[in-house]
Amino acid sequence: MSNTSSNLSTSCNEEEQVSQDDEFWPLSGKPFFSVFIAKTHVKPTYRLVLPTKIHPVLPSLIIPAVLTYKGKKWTMLFNGTNVVMKRFDNSWRNFAEDNKLKIGDACVFELTENSSRNLVFRVQILRGDIPSELLPKIVGESLESPIVIE
């Protein structure tokens, strides 16, 4: 995990910061996007291209970006110079590995700071795993024998 450098600042005050116990939070009305984790987001390529719906609010620059999750921060570069593919650099890998992202998980990225000097995203991770308390209720694992939750 990498720490943010001293020239990066966030617009979050203490009341807005997410405690380590808070995994889920309501969206604040700020711009956001969500991504279902696919193979290209994790091993072997670790590449995250941001969806086009968020492109209009992002700068067309290469600038520092910070992802925050559970009180921790990961610094990377955001490359917004390509009109079609705005993305994070290879440092996205640190976030993905540190948080053990797997295919089928989902991430919600809320843009909490947006300037020509840096971007800050607050991230929420939604695991794609079946909760352990539901495992005994699994009837099957196919279309012919679905998981039944009563």
CSV table of C-alpha atoms in Angstrom, one decimal:
chain,number,residue,atom,x,y,z
A,1,MET,CA,0.0,0.0,0.0
A,2,SER,CA,1.3,3.4,-0.8
A,3,ASN,CA,0.7,6.6,1.1
A,4,THR,CA,-0.4,9.9,-0.3
A,5,SER,CA,2.3,12.5,-0.8
A,6,SER,CA,2.2,15.7,1.1
A,7,ASN,CA,1.1,17.8,-1.8
A,8,LEU,CA,-2.2,16.0,-2.1
A,9,SER,CA,-5.1,17.2,-0.1
A,10,THR,CA,-8.6,16.1,0.3
A,11,SER,CA,-11.8,18.0,0.8
A,12,CYS,CA,-13.1,15.6,3.4
A,13,ASN,CA,-13.3,16.8,7.0
A,14,GLU,CA,-13.3,14.5,10.0
A,15,GLU,CA,-17.1,14.0,10.0
A,16,GLU,CA,-17.1,12.9,6.4
A,17,GLN,CA,-14.2,10.4,6.7
A,18,VAL,CA,-15.3,6.8,6.7
A,19,SER,CA,-14.2,4.9,9.8
A,20,GLN,CA,-12.5,1.5,9.4
A,21,ASP,CA,-15.7,-0.2,10.6
A,22,ASP,CA,-17.9,1.5,7.9
A,23,GLU,CA,-17.8,-0.5,4.8
A,24,PHE,CA,-21.0,0.8,3.3
A,25,TRP,CA,-22.2,4.4,3.1
A,26,PRO,CA,-24.9,6.3,1.3
A,27,LEU,CA,-23.8,8.3,-1.7
A,28,SER,CA,-23.6,12.0,-1.2
A,29,GLY,CA,-24.9,13.2,-4.5
A,30,LYS,CA,-21.4,13.6,-5.8
A,31,PRO,CA,-20.4,12.0,-9.1
A,32,PHE,CA,-19.8,8.3,-8.9
A,33,PHE,CA,-19.4,5.2,-11.0
A,34,SER,CA,-19.4,1.5,-10.4
A,35,VAL,CA,-17.4,-1.4,-11.8
A,36,PHE,CA,-17.9,-5.1,-11.7
A,37,ILE,CA,-14.5,-6.6,-11.3
A,38,ALA,CA,-13.5,-8.6,-14.4
A,39,LYS,CA,-10.4,-10.5,-15.4
A,40,THR,CA,-8.7,-7.4,-16.9
A,41,HIS,CA,-9.1,-5.5,-13.6
A,42,VAL,CA,-7.1,-8.1,-11.7
A,43,LYS,CA,-4.5,-10.7,-12.6
A,44,PRO,CA,-2.6,-10.6,-14.9
A,45,THR,CA,-3.1,-7.2,-16.4
A,46,TYR,CA,-4.5,-5.1,-13.5
A,47,ARG,CA,-6.0,-2.5,-15.7
A,48,LEU,CA,-8.9,-0.2,-14.8
A,49,VAL,CA,-10.5,2.0,-17.5
A,50,LEU,CA,-13.1,4.3,-16.1
A,51,PRO,CA,-16.6,4.1,-17.6
A,52,THR,CA,-17.5,6.8,-20.1
A,53,LYS,CA,-20.4,8.1,-18.0
A,54,ILE,CA,-17.9,9.7,-15.6
A,55,HIS,CA,-15.6,11.1,-18.3
A,56,PRO,CA,-17.4,14.5,-18.6
A,57,VAL,CA,-16.5,15.5,-15.0
A,58,LEU,CA,-12.9,14.4,-15.1
A,59,PRO,CA,-10.0,16.5,-16.4
A,60,SER,CA,-8.2,15.6,-19.6
A,61,LEU,CA,-4.8,15.5,-17.8
A,62,ILE,CA,-2.4,13.1,-16.2
A,63,ILE,CA,-2.7,13.9,-12.5
A,64,PRO,CA,-2.4,12.2,-9.1
A,65,ALA,CA,-5.4,10.2,-7.9
A,66,VAL,CA,-6.1,8.8,-4.5
A,67,LEU,CA,-8.4,6.0,-3.7
A,68,THR,CA,-9.7,5.8,-0.1
A,69,TYR,CA,-11.2,2.7,1.6
A,70,LYS,CA,-11.6,1.8,5.2
A,71,GLY,CA,-9.4,4.7,6.4
A,72,LYS,CA,-6.5,3.8,4.1
A,73,LYS,CA,-5.2,5.6,1.0
A,74,TRP,CA,-3.7,4.4,-2.3
A,75,THR,CA,-2.0,6.9,-4.6
A,76,MET,CA,-1.8,6.4,-8.4
A,77,LEU,CA,-1.9,8.4,-11.5
A,78,PHE,CA,-5.0,9.2,-13.4
A,79,ASN,CA,-4.5,9.4,-17.2
A,80,GLY,CA,-7.3,11.5,-18.8
A,81,THR,CA,-5.5,12.4,-22.0
A,82,ASN,CA,-7.2,9.7,-24.1
A,83,VAL,CA,-10.7,10.7,-25.0
A,84,VAL,CA,-11.9,7.1,-25.2
A,85,MET,CA,-9.9,5.5,-22.3
A,86,LYS,CA,-9.5,7.5,-19.1
A,87,ARG,CA,-7.8,5.1,-16.7
A,88,PHE,CA,-5.6,4.6,-13.6
A,89,ASP,CA,-2.0,3.7,-14.1
A,90,ASN,CA,-0.4,0.4,-13.0
A,91,SER,CA,-0.6,1.5,-9.3
A,92,TRP,CA,-4.2,0.3,-9.4
A,93,ARG,CA,-2.7,-3.1,-8.9
A,94,ASN,CA,-1.7,-2.1,-5.3
A,95,PHE,CA,-5.3,-1.3,-4.5
A,96,ALA,CA,-6.7,-4.4,-6.1
A,97,GLU,CA,-4.2,-6.7,-4.3
A,98,ASP,CA,-4.3,-5.0,-0.9
A,99,ASN,CA,-8.1,-5.4,-0.9
A,100,LYS,CA,-8.1,-8.9,-2.4
A,101,LEU,CA,-10.4,-7.9,-5.3
A,102,LYS,CA,-11.7,-10.9,-7.2
A,103,ILE,CA,-13.7,-11.4,-10.4
A,104,GLY,CA,-17.4,-10.9,-9.4
A,105,ASP,CA,-16.7,-8.2,-6.8
A,106,ALA,CA,-18.0,-4.7,-7.4
A,107,CYS,CA,-16.6,-1.3,-6.5
A,108,VAL,CA,-18.4,2.0,-6.3
A,109,PHE,CA,-16.1,5.0,-6.8
A,110,GLU,CA,-17.4,8.3,-5.4
A,111,LEU,CA,-15.5,11.4,-6.6
A,112,THR,CA,-15.0,13.4,-3.5
A,113,GLU,CA,-12.4,15.9,-4.8
A,114,ASN,CA,-11.9,16.9,-8.4
A,115,SER,CA,-9.4,19.6,-9.5
A,116,SER,CA,-6.7,20.1,-12.1
A,117,ARG,CA,-4.1,19.0,-9.4
A,118,ASN,CA,-5.6,15.8,-8.1
A,119,LEU,CA,-8.6,13.5,-7.8
A,120,VAL,CA,-9.9,11.7,-4.7
A,121,PHE,CA,-12.3,8.8,-4.9
A,122,ARG,CA,-13.9,7.2,-1.9
A,123,VAL,CA,-14.4,3.5,-2.7
A,124,GLN,CA,-16.9,1.0,-1.5
A,125,ILE,CA,-16.2,-2.7,-2.2
A,126,LEU,CA,-19.1,-5.1,-2.6
A,127,ARG,CA,-18.0,-8.7,-2.4
A,128,GLY,CA,-19.3,-11.2,-4.9
A,129,ASP,CA,-19.1,-14.1,-2.5
A,130,ILE,CA,-22.2,-15.9,-1.3
A,131,PRO,CA,-22.5,-15.1,2.5
A,132,SER,CA,-21.5,-18.1,4.6
A,133,GLU,CA,-24.9,-18.2,6.4
A,134,LEU,CA,-26.6,-18.8,3.0
A,135,LEU,CA,-24.3,-21.7,1.9
A,136,PRO,CA,-26.6,-24.4,3.5
A,137,LYS,CA,-29.5,-23.1,1.5
A,138,ILE,CA,-27.8,-23.8,-1.9
A,139,VAL,CA,-29.9,-26.3,-3.7
A,140,GLY,CA,-27.6,-26.3,-6.8
A,141,GLU,CA,-25.3,-24.2,-8.8
A,142,SER,CA,-26.9,-24.1,-12.3
A,143,LEU,CA,-29.9,-22.7,-14.0
A,144,GLU,CA,-31.6,-26.1,-13.6
A,145,SER,CA,-31.0,-26.0,-9.8
A,146,PRO,CA,-30.7,-22.4,-8.6
A,147,ILE,CA,-29.8,-21.0,-5.2
A,148,VAL,CA,-33.1,-20.7,-3.2
A,149,ILE,CA,-33.2,-18.0,-0.6
A,150,GLU,CA,-36.5,-17.9,1.4
